[in-house]
mmCIF file of C-alpha atoms in Angstrom:
data_model
loop_
_atom_site.group_PDB
_atom_site.id
_atom_site.type_symbol
_atom_site.label_atom_id
_atom_site.label_comp_id
_atom_site.label_asym_id
_atom_site.label_seq_id
_atom_site.Cartn_x
_atom_site.Cartn_y
_atom_site.Cartn_z
ATOM 1 C CA MET A 150 57.715 -7.388 24.369
ATOM 2 C CA SER A 151 54.372 -7.430 22.480
ATOM 3 C CA THR A 152 53.482 -4.341 20.400
ATOM 4 C CA HIS A 153 49.750 -5.013 20.579
ATOM 5 C CA PRO A 154 47.809 -2.657 22.880
ATOM 6 C CA HIS A 155 46.605 -4.334 26.047
ATOM 7 C CA TYR A 156 43.063 -4.282 27.416
ATOM 8 C CA SER A 157 41.606 -5.596 30.576
ATOM 9 C CA TYR A 158 38.667 -8.012 30.720
ATOM 10 C CA GLU A 159 37.485 -8.819 34.230
ATOM 11 C CA GLY A 160 40.910 -7.961 35.601
ATOM 12 C CA ILE A 161 42.716 -10.142 33.068
ATOM 13 C CA GLU A 162 44.872 -8.446 30.476
ATOM 14 C CA VAL A 163 43.802 -9.283 26.928
ATOM 15 C CA SER A 164 44.796 -8.200 23.431
ATOM 16 C CA GLU A 165 42.721 -5.793 21.320
ATOM 17 C CA ASP A 166 41.515 -8.571 19.047
ATOM 18 C CA LEU A 167 40.371 -10.681 21.937
ATOM 19 C CA ASP A 168 38.710 -7.665 23.553
ATOM 20 C CA GLU A 169 36.809 -6.946 20.337
ATOM 21 C CA PHE A 170 35.800 -10.589 20.120
ATOM 22 C CA LEU A 171 34.544 -10.586 23.711
ATOM 23 C CA LYS A 172 32.539 -7.426 23.079
ATOM 24 C CA ARG A 173 30.910 -9.040 20.072
ATOM 25 C CA MET A 174 30.105 -12.128 22.102
ATOM 26 C CA ARG A 175 28.466 -9.952 24.757
ATOM 27 C CA ARG A 176 26.359 -8.236 22.102
ATOM 28 C CA VAL A 177 25.279 -11.609 20.708
ATOM 29 C CA GLU A 178 24.512 -12.842 24.216
ATOM 30 C CA ARG A 179 22.359 -9.767 24.869
ATOM 31 C CA ARG A 180 20.463 -10.225 21.610
ATOM 32 C CA ILE A 181 19.832 -13.892 22.360
ATOM 33 C CA ARG A 182 18.593 -12.995 25.844
ATOM 34 C CA GLU A 183 16.241 -10.314 24.481
ATOM 35 C CA TYR A 184 14.977 -12.735 21.837
ATOM 36 C CA ILE A 185 14.254 -15.388 24.455
ATOM 37 C CA GLU A 186 12.600 -12.886 26.813
ATOM 38 C CA GLU A 187 10.403 -11.599 23.991
ATOM 39 C CA GLY A 188 9.496 -15.176 23.067
ATOM 40 C CA ILE A 189 8.566 -16.022 26.657
ATOM 41 C CA ARG A 190 6.528 -12.839 26.993
ATOM 42 C CA LYS A 191 4.651 -13.567 23.764
ATOM 43 C CA THR A 192 4.023 -17.170 24.797
ATOM 44 C CA LEU A 193 2.668 -16.102 28.191
ATOM 45 C CA GLU A 194 0.434 -13.580 26.458
ATOM 46 C CA ASP A 195 -0.873 -16.252 24.099
ATOM 47 C CA ILE A 196 -1.537 -18.596 27.022
ATOM 48 C CA ARG A 197 -3.411 -15.843 28.894
ATOM 49 C CA GLU A 198 -5.416 -15.050 25.773
ATOM 50 C CA GLU A 199 -6.311 -18.679 25.235
ATOM 51 C CA TYR A 200 -7.248 -19.177 28.877
ATOM 52 C CA TYR A 201 -9.512 -16.165 28.732
ATOM 53 C CA SER A 202 -11.129 -17.329 25.487
ATOM 54 C CA ILE A 203 -11.788 -20.819 26.851
ATOM 55 C CA ASN A 204 -13.068 -19.384 30.114
ATOM 56 C CA THR A 205 -15.488 -17.133 28.264
ATOM 57 C CA LEU A 206 -16.638 -19.970 26.028
ATOM 58 C CA LEU A 207 -17.325 -22.371 28.895
ATOM 59 C CA ASN A 208 -18.824 -19.865 31.318
ATOM 60 C CA PRO A 209 -21.688 -18.110 29.535
ATOM 61 C CA SER A 210 -23.432 -15.218 31.200
ATOM 62 C CA TRP A 211 -26.867 -16.776 30.969
ATOM 63 C CA SER A 212 -28.448 -20.187 31.310
ATOM 64 C CA CYS A 213 -31.290 -21.956 29.533
ATOM 65 C CA GLU A 214 -32.761 -22.519 32.971
ATOM 66 C CA GLY A 215 -33.551 -18.825 33.137
ATOM 67 C CA HIS A 216 -30.842 -17.352 35.285
ATOM 68 C CA LEU A 217 -28.376 -14.616 34.527
ATOM 69 C CA ARG A 218 -24.915 -14.068 35.906
ATOM 70 C CA PRO A 219 -24.443 -10.475 36.993
ATOM 71 C CA LEU A 220 -21.440 -8.316 36.223
ATOM 72 C CA TYR A 221 -19.207 -7.674 39.210
ATOM 73 C CA THR A 222 -15.780 -6.313 40.095
ATOM 74 C CA ILE A 223 -13.561 -6.800 43.110
ATOM 75 C CA LYS A 224 -11.407 -3.874 44.195
ATOM 76 C CA ASP A 225 -8.682 -3.881 46.790
ATOM 77 C CA VAL A 226 -8.834 -0.525 48.572
ATOM 78 C CA GLY A 227 -6.127 -1.282 51.116
ATOM 79 C CA ASN A 228 -7.944 -2.111 54.318
ATOM 80 C CA ALA A 229 -10.862 -3.802 52.615
ATOM 81 C CA TYR A 230 -12.097 -5.537 49.517
ATOM 82 C CA VAL A 231 -15.028 -3.846 47.838
ATOM 83 C CA ILE A 232 -17.192 -5.833 45.491
ATOM 84 C CA TYR A 233 -19.609 -4.053 43.179
ATOM 85 C CA ILE A 234 -22.399 -6.068 41.630
ATOM 86 C CA ASP A 235 -24.708 -4.827 38.891
ATOM 87 C CA LEU A 236 -28.230 -6.246 39.167
ATOM 88 C CA PRO A 237 -30.482 -4.454 36.683
ATOM 89 C CA LYS A 238 -34.159 -5.405 36.977
ATOM 90 C CA ALA A 239 -33.575 -7.222 40.262
ATOM 91 C CA ASP A 240 -36.322 -7.265 42.872
ATOM 92 C CA LEU A 241 -34.494 -5.596 45.735
ATOM 93 C CA ASN A 242 -36.520 -7.483 48.340
ATOM 94 C CA THR A 243 -35.203 -10.795 47.075
ATOM 95 C CA ILE A 244 -31.480 -10.011 46.986
ATOM 96 C CA ASP A 245 -29.704 -12.705 48.987
ATOM 97 C CA VAL A 246 -25.963 -12.491 49.722
ATOM 98 C CA ARG A 247 -24.321 -15.300 51.663
ATOM 99 C CA PHE A 248 -20.774 -16.273 52.518
ATOM 100 C CA LYS A 249 -19.115 -19.626 52.843
ATOM 101 C CA ASP A 250 -15.347 -19.707 53.436
ATOM 102 C CA ASN A 251 -14.004 -17.594 50.566
ATOM 103 C CA LEU A 252 -17.143 -17.774 48.470
ATOM 104 C CA MET A 253 -19.822 -15.160 48.102
ATOM 105 C CA ILE A 254 -23.128 -16.539 46.879
ATOM 106 C CA ILE A 255 -25.594 -14.136 45.323
ATOM 107 C CA ARG A 256 -29.156 -14.719 44.262
ATOM 108 C CA ALA A 257 -31.865 -12.276 43.344
ATOM 109 C CA ARG A 258 -35.131 -12.664 41.517
ATOM 110 C CA LEU A 259 -36.023 -10.272 38.742
ATOM 111 C CA THR A 260 -38.923 -7.852 39.142
ATOM 112 C CA GLU A 261 -40.538 -9.599 36.203
ATOM 113 C CA GLU A 262 -39.593 -12.419 33.876
ATOM 114 C CA PHE A 263 -38.476 -11.307 30.468
ATOM 115 C CA THR A 264 -37.162 -12.659 27.218
ATOM 116 C CA ILE A 265 -34.659 -11.034 24.895
ATOM 117 C CA SER A 266 -37.118 -10.698 22.089
ATOM 118 C CA ARG A 267 -36.068 -10.900 18.425
ATOM 119 C CA TRP A 268 -32.904 -12.772 19.401
ATOM 120 C CA SER A 269 -32.763 -15.749 17.065
ATOM 121 C CA GLY A 270 -32.032 -19.135 18.548
ATOM 122 C CA ARG A 271 -32.831 -20.789 21.862
ATOM 123 C CA GLY A 272 -31.591 -17.802 23.811
ATOM 124 C CA GLY A 273 -34.491 -15.746 22.532
ATOM 125 C CA GLU A 274 -36.970 -18.260 24.007
ATOM 126 C CA VAL A 275 -35.557 -18.301 27.521
ATOM 127 C CA ARG A 276 -37.605 -16.587 30.198
ATOM 128 C CA PHE A 277 -35.060 -15.046 32.544
ATOM 129 C CA CYS A 278 -36.208 -14.884 36.141
ATOM 130 C CA GLU A 279 -33.244 -14.566 38.490
ATOM 131 C CA TYR A 280 -29.597 -13.772 39.018
ATOM 132 C CA ARG A 281 -27.204 -16.358 40.376
ATOM 133 C CA GLU A 282 -23.497 -16.083 40.950
ATOM 134 C CA VAL A 283 -20.781 -17.522 43.147
ATOM 135 C CA ILE A 284 -17.775 -15.269 43.494
ATOM 136 C CA ASN A 285 -14.363 -16.472 44.584
ATOM 137 C CA LEU A 286 -12.966 -13.970 47.051
ATOM 138 C CA PRO A 287 -9.293 -13.435 47.817
ATOM 139 C CA ILE A 288 -9.840 -14.128 51.536
ATOM 140 C CA LYS A 289 -11.956 -16.280 53.808
ATOM 141 C CA VAL A 290 -14.854 -14.111 54.932
ATOM 142 C CA ASP A 291 -16.175 -13.489 58.423
ATOM 143 C CA PRO A 292 -19.780 -12.447 57.754
ATOM 144 C CA ASN A 293 -19.598 -10.199 60.825
ATOM 145 C CA LYS A 294 -17.010 -8.054 59.096
ATOM 146 C CA VAL A 295 -19.078 -7.553 55.983
ATOM 147 C CA LYS A 296 -21.145 -4.518 55.069
ATOM 148 C CA VAL A 297 -23.656 -4.713 52.230
ATOM 149 C CA ILE A 298 -24.988 -1.482 50.765
ATOM 150 C CA THR A 299 -27.646 -1.399 48.072
ATOM 151 C CA LYS A 300 -28.164 1.604 45.851
ATOM 152 C CA GLY A 301 -30.997 1.112 43.444
ATOM 153 C CA ASP A 302 -30.195 -2.131 41.675
ATOM 154 C CA ARG A 303 -26.446 -2.067 42.369
ATOM 155 C CA ILE A 304 -24.791 -3.583 45.425
ATOM 156 C CA GLN A 305 -21.601 -2.677 47.193
ATOM 157 C CA VAL A 306 -20.142 -5.310 49.519
ATOM 158 C CA ILE A 307 -17.326 -4.173 51.787
ATOM 159 C CA ILE A 308 -15.195 -6.860 53.393
ATOM 160 C CA ASN A 309 -12.714 -5.592 55.943
ATOM 161 C CA LYS A 310 -9.384 -7.326 55.876
ATOM 162 C CA GLU A 311 -8.628 -6.863 59.582
ATOM 163 C CA MET B 151 -26.009 -7.702 1.086
ATOM 164 C CA SER B 152 -25.879 -5.476 -1.996
ATOM 165 C CA VAL B 153 -22.610 -3.680 -2.708
ATOM 166 C CA HIS B 154 -22.378 -0.277 -4.331
ATOM 167 C CA ARG B 155 -18.679 0.235 -3.727
ATOM 168 C CA GLU B 156 -15.899 -1.774 -2.141
ATOM 169 C CA GLU B 157 -12.440 -0.647 -1.148
ATOM 170 C CA ILE B 158 -9.454 -2.318 0.483
ATOM 171 C CA LEU B 159 -7.647 -0.014 2.913
ATOM 172 C CA GLY B 160 -4.662 -1.602 4.601
ATOM 173 C CA ASP B 161 -5.953 -4.624 6.499
ATOM 174 C CA PHE B 162 -9.550 -3.428 6.285
ATOM 175 C CA LYS B 163 -12.285 -3.687 3.711
ATOM 176 C CA LEU B 164 -14.788 -0.857 3.435
ATOM 177 C CA VAL B 165 -18.078 -1.469 1.683
ATOM 178 C CA GLU B 166 -20.860 0.936 0.808
ATOM 179 C CA TYR B 167 -24.233 -0.657 0.173
ATOM 180 C CA VAL B 168 -25.799 2.465 -1.335
ATOM 181 C CA PRO B 169 -24.478 5.831 -2.547
ATOM 182 C CA PHE B 170 -25.120 8.731 -0.188
ATOM 183 C CA LYS B 171 -24.175 12.381 0.327
ATOM 184 C CA LEU B 172 -24.131 14.540 3.432
ATOM 185 C CA THR B 173 -25.569 18.021 3.767
ATOM 186 C CA ARG B 174 -23.633 20.795 5.471
ATOM 187 C CA PRO B 175 -22.598 21.268 8.189
ATOM 188 C CA SER B 176 -21.917 17.570 8.482
ATOM 189 C CA TYR B 177 -20.963 15.601 11.549
ATOM 190 C CA GLY B 178 -19.077 12.364 11.941
ATOM 191 C CA VAL B 179 -19.799 10.257 15.007
ATOM 192 C CA VAL B 180 -17.745 7.250 16.026
ATOM 193 C CA ALA B 181 -19.007 4.762 18.614
ATOM 194 C CA LEU B 182 -16.473 2.309 19.973
ATOM 195 C CA PRO B 183 -16.549 0.165 23.097
ATOM 196 C CA ASP B 184 -15.055 2.116 25.969
ATOM 197 C CA ALA B 185 -15.824 2.879 29.630
ATOM 198 C CA GLY B 186 -19.366 1.904 30.532
ATOM 199 C CA LEU B 187 -20.141 1.314 26.832
ATOM 200 C CA VAL B 188 -21.358 4.897 27.026
ATOM 201 C CA GLY B 189 -20.552 5.789 23.425
ATOM 202 C CA VAL B 190 -21.984 2.617 21.941
ATOM 203 C CA ILE B 191 -25.232 2.835 23.913
ATOM 204 C CA ALA B 192 -25.634 6.491 22.950
ATOM 205 C CA ALA B 193 -24.913 5.801 19.288
ATOM 206 C CA TRP B 194 -27.530 3.102 19.026
ATOM 207 C CA HIS B 195 -30.057 5.501 20.458
ATOM 208 C CA ILE B 196 -29.043 8.195 17.948
ATOM 209 C CA ILE B 197 -29.572 5.707 15.117
ATOM 210 C CA LYS B 198 -33.095 4.986 16.337
ATOM 211 C CA ALA B 199 -33.988 8.532 17.345
ATOM 212 C CA LEU B 200 -32.793 10.191 14.138
ATOM 213 C CA GLY B 201 -33.736 7.352 11.802
ATOM 214 C CA LEU B 202 -30.254 6.837 10.382
ATOM 215 C CA LYS B 203 -29.969 4.274 7.581
ATOM 216 C CA GLU B 204 -27.295 1.613 7.364
ATOM 217 C CA VAL B 205 -25.213 2.509 4.313
ATOM 218 C CA GLY B 206 -22.060 0.468 4.639
ATOM 219 C CA GLY B 207 -19.687 -1.557 6.714
ATOM 220 C CA ILE B 208 -16.057 -2.274 7.496
ATOM 221 C CA ASP B 209 -14.400 -5.610 8.111
ATOM 222 C CA SER B 210 -10.938 -6.969 8.742
ATOM 223 C CA TYR B 211 -9.703 -10.535 8.717
ATOM 224 C CA SER B 212 -6.648 -9.460 10.692
ATOM 225 C CA TYR B 213 -8.128 -7.398 13.497
ATOM 226 C CA LEU B 214 -11.778 -8.310 13.879
ATOM 227 C CA PRO B 215 -13.124 -11.684 15.000
ATOM 228 C CA PRO B 216 -14.475 -13.968 12.252
ATOM 229 C CA ALA B 217 -17.967 -12.658 12.851
ATOM 230 C CA ILE B 218 -20.909 -11.325 10.924
ATOM 231 C CA VAL B 219 -23.842 -9.360 12.269
ATOM 232 C CA VAL B 220 -27.310 -10.541 11.343
ATOM 233 C CA SER B 221 -29.770 -7.696 11.714
ATOM 234 C CA ASN B 222 -33.393 -8.000 10.566
ATOM 235 C CA LYS B 223 -32.342 -10.949 8.390
ATOM 236 C CA GLU B 224 -29.706 -8.798 6.689
ATOM 237 C CA LEU B 225 -26.036 -9.749 6.868
ATOM 238 C CA ARG B 226 -23.872 -6.899 8.057
ATOM 239 C CA MET B 227 -20.200 -6.331 8.768
ATOM 240 C CA PRO B 228 -18.881 -6.035 12.312
ATOM 241 C CA VAL B 229 -18.212 -2.298 11.951
ATOM 242 C CA ARG B 230 -21.411 -0.672 10.736
ATOM 243 C CA ILE B 231 -21.824 2.641 8.922
ATOM 244 C CA PHE B 232 -25.030 4.635 9.278
ATOM 245 C CA ALA B 233 -25.936 7.928 7.661
ATOM 246 C CA GLY B 234 -28.633 10.559 7.850
ATOM 247 C CA ASP B 235 -28.876 13.968 6.203
ATOM 248 C CA ASP B 236 -25.887 15.476 7.935
ATOM 249 C CA ILE B 237 -24.599 12.681 10.164
ATOM 250 C CA LEU B 238 -22.249 9.857 9.326
ATOM 251 C CA LEU B 239 -22.043 7.387 12.194
ATOM 252 C CA ILE B 240 -19.615 4.511 12.649
ATOM 253 C CA TYR B 241 -20.807 1.875 15.098
ATOM 254 C CA CYS B 242 -18.771 -1.020 16.458
ATOM 255 C CA GLU B 243 -19.450 -3.322 19.408
ATOM 256 C CA PHE B 244 -16.286 -5.334 18.906
ATOM 257 C CA THR B 245 -13.043 -4.336 20.560
ATOM 258 C CA LEU B 246 -9.982 -4.212 18.364
ATOM 259 C CA PRO B 247 -6.389 -4.731 19.449
ATOM 260 C CA ILE B 248 -4.322 -1.555 19.626
ATOM 261 C CA HIS B 249 -2.574 -2.041 16.282
ATOM 262 C CA GLY B 250 -5.873 -2.647 14.558
ATOM 263 C CA MET B 251 -7.464 0.324 16.266
ATOM 264 C CA ALA B 252 -4.609 2.582 15.136
ATOM 265 C CA GLN B 253 -5.126 1.547 11.524
ATOM 266 C CA LEU B 254 -8.913 1.773 11.732
ATOM 267 C CA SER B 255 -8.698 5.247 13.232
ATOM 268 C CA ARG B 256 -6.771 6.565 10.230
ATOM 269 C CA ILE B 257 -9.089 4.790 7.813
ATOM 270 C CA LEU B 258 -12.156 6.318 9.444
ATOM 271 C CA LEU B 259 -10.691 9.802 9.356
ATOM 272 C CA THR B 260 -9.719 9.414 5.714
ATOM 273 C CA TYR B 261 -13.266 8.282 4.991
ATOM 274 C CA PHE B 262 -14.745 11.224 6.881
ATOM 275 C CA GLU B 263 -12.508 13.596 4.971
ATOM 276 C CA ARG B 264 -13.598 12.070 1.678
ATOM 277 C CA LYS B 265 -17.262 12.374 2.617
ATOM 278 C CA GLY B 266 -16.847 16.040 3.557
ATOM 279 C CA VAL B 267 -17.409 15.655 7.303
ATOM 280 C CA GLU B 268 -16.694 18.958 9.009
ATOM 281 C CA TYR B 269 -16.870 18.025 12.677
ATOM 282 C CA LEU B 270 -16.038 14.803 14.448
ATOM 283 C CA LEU B 271 -18.175 14.189 17.525
ATOM 284 C CA LEU B 272 -17.166 11.590 20.070
ATOM 285 C CA MET B 273 -18.925 10.510 23.239
ATOM 286 C CA SER B 274 -17.655 8.331 26.017
ATOM 287 C CA GLY B 275 -17.625 7.768 29.740
ATOM 288 C CA LEU B 276 -15.143 9.206 32.178
ATOM 289 C CA PRO B 277 -14.713 6.451 34.758
ATOM 290 C CA ILE B 278 -14.817 7.622 38.360
ATOM 291 C CA GLN B 279 -14.077 5.513 41.405
ATOM 292 C CA ASN B 280 -17.168 6.557 43.341
ATOM 293 C CA ARG B 281 -19.718 6.239 40.534
ATOM 294 C CA PHE B 282 -21.711 3.948 42.830
ATOM 295 C CA GLU B 283 -22.392 6.878 45.173
ATOM 296 C CA VAL B 284 -22.682 9.721 42.653
ATOM 297 C CA GLU B 285 -26.192 10.796 41.670
ATOM 298 C CA ARG B 286 -25.523 13.910 39.628
ATOM 299 C CA LEU B 287 -23.095 13.116 36.818
ATOM 300 C CA ARG B 288 -20.687 15.773 35.634
ATOM 301 C CA SER B 289 -19.913 16.186 31.967
ATOM 302 C CA TYR B 290 -16.782 17.514 30.300
ATOM 303 C CA TYR B 291 -15.636 18.298 26.815
ATOM 304 C CA VAL B 292 -12.361 18.101 24.909
ATOM 305 C CA ALA B 293 -11.976 20.084 21.702
ATOM 306 C CA THR B 294 -9.140 19.922 19.203
ATOM 307 C CA SER B 295 -9.699 23.442 17.857
ATOM 308 C CA SER B 296 -11.363 26.728 18.704
ATOM 309 C CA ARG B 297 -13.902 26.014 15.941
ATOM 310 C CA ALA B 298 -14.834 22.771 17.708
ATOM 311 C CA SER B 299 -15.042 24.612 21.053
ATOM 312 C CA GLU B 300 -17.606 26.944 19.496
ATOM 313 C CA LEU B 301 -19.996 23.993 19.274
ATOM 314 C CA VAL B 302 -20.369 23.912 23.066
ATOM 315 C CA LYS B 303 -20.956 27.634 23.491
ATOM 316 C CA GLY B 304 -23.946 28.032 25.731
ATOM 317 C CA VAL B 305 -23.989 24.336 26.606
ATOM 318 C CA GLU B 306 -23.728 23.355 30.256
ATOM 319 C CA VAL B 307 -20.521 21.354 30.084
ATOM 320 C CA LEU B 308 -17.118 21.798 31.732
ATOM 321 C CA PRO B 309 -13.813 21.833 29.856
ATOM 322 C CA PHE B 310 -11.635 18.825 30.639
ATOM 323 C CA GLU B 311 -8.632 20.850 31.637
ATOM 324 C CA ASN B 312 -6.061 18.412 32.987
ATOM 325 C CA GLY B 313 -5.764 14.647 33.045
ATOM 326 C CA TYR B 314 -5.258 11.642 30.832
ATOM 327 C CA LEU B 315 -7.508 10.136 28.218
ATOM 328 C CA VAL B 316 -6.701 6.551 27.352
ATOM 329 C CA GLY B 317 -8.321 4.147 24.938
ATOM 330 C CA PRO B 318 -9.721 4.007 21.429
ATOM 331 C CA TYR B 319 -11.062 7.563 21.554
ATOM 332 C CA ALA B 320 -7.681 8.930 22.552
ATOM 333 C CA LEU B 321 -6.287 7.380 19.348
ATOM 334 C CA LEU B 322 -9.058 8.974 17.307
ATOM 335 C CA ILE B 323 -8.459 12.405 18.788
ATOM 336 C CA LYS B 324 -4.719 12.167 18.136
ATOM 337 C CA ASP B 325 -5.305 11.242 14.514
ATOM 338 C CA ALA B 326 -8.047 13.855 14.131
ATOM 339 C CA MET B 327 -5.503 16.510 15.077
ATOM 340 C CA SER B 328 -3.160 15.242 12.361
ATOM 341 C CA PHE B 329 -6.001 15.321 9.862
ATOM 342 C CA ARG B 330 -6.942 18.850 11.052
ATOM 343 C CA LEU B 331 -10.509 17.665 11.592
ATOM 344 C CA ASP B 332 -12.359 19.770 14.171
ATOM 345 C CA THR B 333 -13.210 17.325 16.908
ATOM 346 C CA LEU B 334 -15.333 17.582 20.003
ATOM 347 C CA MET B 335 -15.450 14.862 22.613
ATOM 348 C CA LEU B 336 -18.102 14.726 25.316
ATOM 349 C CA LEU B 337 -17.258 12.839 28.479
ATOM 350 C CA THR B 338 -19.720 12.063 31.234
ATOM 351 C CA GLU B 339 -18.779 10.455 34.514
ATOM 352 C CA SER B 340 -19.545 6.757 34.394
ATOM 353 C CA PHE B 341 -18.732 3.280 35.563
ATOM 354 C CA LEU B 342 -15.731 1.734 33.901
ATOM 355 C CA GLU B 343 -16.824 -1.857 34.184
ATOM 356 C CA PHE B 344 -20.632 -1.706 34.082
ATOM 357 C CA PRO B 345 -22.807 -0.508 31.182
ATOM 358 C CA ASP B 346 -23.970 2.995 32.045
ATOM 359 C CA PRO B 347 -27.014 4.131 30.045
ATOM 360 C CA GLU B 348 -27.537 7.062 32.422
ATOM 361 C CA ALA B 349 -24.172 8.492 31.368
ATOM 362 C CA SER B 350 -25.090 7.873 27.722
ATOM 363 C CA ALA B 351 -28.348 9.770 28.203
ATOM 364 C CA ARG B 352 -26.509 12.738 29.678
ATOM 365 C CA ASN B 353 -24.099 12.797 26.726
ATOM 366 C CA LEU B 354 -27.034 12.660 24.324
ATOM 367 C CA GLU B 355 -28.720 15.617 26.001
ATOM 368 C CA LEU B 356 -25.550 17.610 25.396
ATOM 369 C CA LEU B 357 -25.130 16.333 21.853
ATOM 370 C CA SER B 358 -28.675 17.330 21.081
ATOM 371 C CA LYS B 359 -27.769 20.939 21.913
ATOM 372 C CA VAL B 360 -24.478 20.758 20.009
ATOM 373 C CA ILE B 361 -26.008 19.603 16.721
ATOM 374 C CA ASN B 362 -29.293 21.408 17.330
ATOM 375 C CA LYS B 363 -31.447 18.321 16.828
ATOM 376 C CA PRO B 364 -33.942 17.003 19.358
ATOM 377 C CA ILE B 365 -32.901 13.635 20.778
ATOM 378 C CA ASP B 366 -35.365 12.363 23.345
ATOM 379 C CA VAL B 367 -33.644 10.156 25.934
ATOM 380 C CA LYS B 368 -36.830 9.091 27.720
ATOM 381 C CA GLU B 369 -36.960 5.750 25.936
ATOM 382 C CA LEU B 370 -33.271 5.156 26.573
ATOM 383 C CA LEU B 371 -33.740 5.671 30.304
ATOM 384 C CA GLU B 372 -36.810 3.443 30.332
ATOM 385 C CA GLN B 373 -34.845 0.715 28.617
ATOM 386 C CA ALA B 374 -31.749 1.252 30.797
ATOM 387 C CA GLU B 375 -32.107 -1.940 32.819
ATOM 388 C CA LEU B 376 -32.618 -4.107 29.743
ATOM 389 C CA ILE B 377 -29.648 -2.456 28.058
ATOM 390 C CA ARG B 378 -27.489 -3.207 31.095
ATOM 391 C CA ILE B 379 -28.519 -6.858 30.973
ATOM 392 C CA ARG B 380 -27.937 -7.241 27.226
ATOM 393 C CA ALA B 381 -24.585 -5.495 27.332
ATOM 394 C CA ARG B 382 -22.994 -7.747 29.970
ATOM 395 C CA ASP B 383 -20.956 -9.961 27.658
ATOM 396 C CA THR B 384 -19.732 -7.032 25.585
ATOM 397 C CA MET B 385 -18.806 -5.166 28.748
ATOM 398 C CA LYS B 386 -16.706 -8.048 30.109
ATOM 399 C CA ASP B 387 -14.743 -8.185 26.876
ATOM 400 C CA VAL B 388 -14.250 -4.420 26.802
ATOM 401 C CA VAL B 389 -12.909 -4.247 30.353
ATOM 402 C CA ARG B 390 -10.246 -6.786 29.504
ATOM 403 C CA ASN B 391 -9.179 -4.866 26.411
ATOM 404 C CA LEU B 392 -9.151 -1.557 28.236
ATOM 405 C CA ALA B 393 -6.887 -3.064 30.884
ATOM 406 C CA GLN B 394 -4.456 -4.033 28.126
ATOM 407 C CA MET B 395 -4.550 -0.440 26.881
ATOM 408 C CA LYS B 396 -3.608 0.733 30.397
ATOM 409 C CA LYS B 397 -6.939 2.501 30.896
ATOM 410 C CA GLY B 398 -6.072 2.729 34.607
ATOM 411 C CA PHE B 399 -3.902 5.746 33.751
ATOM 412 C CA GLU B 400 -7.050 7.828 33.651
ATOM 413 C CA TYR B 401 -7.279 7.525 37.417
ATOM 414 C CA SER B 402 -3.825 9.099 37.832
ATOM 415 C CA PRO B 403 -3.103 12.806 38.066
ATOM 416 C CA PRO B 404 -0.520 14.041 35.523
ATOM 417 C CA LEU B 405 2.870 14.865 36.992
ATOM 418 C CA GLN B 406 3.047 18.301 35.408
ATOM 419 C CA LEU B 407 0.123 19.833 37.340
#
């Protein structure tokens, strides 16, 4: 009869040495898994970062043709999507919001043309005259279910989901 | 760019272009991109209104983009240092990653300590969900000591009693407590994702009473629309960084209420 103490691993009786070995293997396995997970997480982060950087580089917020892209956010409030759009210096009578499938198309002329004076380079020579933006929405829009509220030079667009 | 003194602090380089001293009581102001760019917009107005001079700069090859600021044909570092008689102001439009911000925070506080700054004044926006509807903005304050609280005696501002503060200013306040630097933070309700000069103006009106110096915000409000247009790119970048810092926590009530 063996004098070595007996341990159980997944219902199978094993010796102490083998049990210790299996424990070490499990620790190594866990460390490898954590290392791989950390590597994947870091890689995904780097990809996201690069995507954002390229996106920013290739989608400037202004154009030499004189139009600006407004800031906007899309919020999901449960039963609706609410889009806020910031349109400083916009002529409120010229704000035009249209929908096509899942796109929201915004245009608005400025109250007056302006240049960003003292800004060196071509940008400082551009006479900005209007806002233009096309926003990708998470759903296809029925214009009848849309409410547009203007408050000063900011717009709130409420799109009901139902 | 003339250099009077240069110092390497961790991963940052601090440069002073000219020697300067502060009179007492002296205030340190830090402007970093945060909700609504409220602090940054306010700081730039302070620089103009009080005629602060640019006296130095801070740079980092590890944590700041490879960028240089060109201002009135002068080459300047991304983090800019301005000073007046009794104010030392740090101004930065670039967002730093959290690790960089943590290091910069300690460097700034060490610098303030060395320059004899007695009070640290911070201003930022407190994002609210219904900012679109709100006309009358509320303002709050956070103070790290009773001495700092004394600064707002007689000023129409509410104490920020319960909630979370997240972002670069939260780091500064935490470090200011370790440094035992009396710190006052003014928070005015603002947009998170849109530049909010109106909130900046409200903070400046309060600051004016705190430091007992007239700061006229009329020009700031007149220029508000232009500021909002010019700040769009910076704002987009800031929102992304704030999301990484979990700024959304500020919308949550603390569990221990």
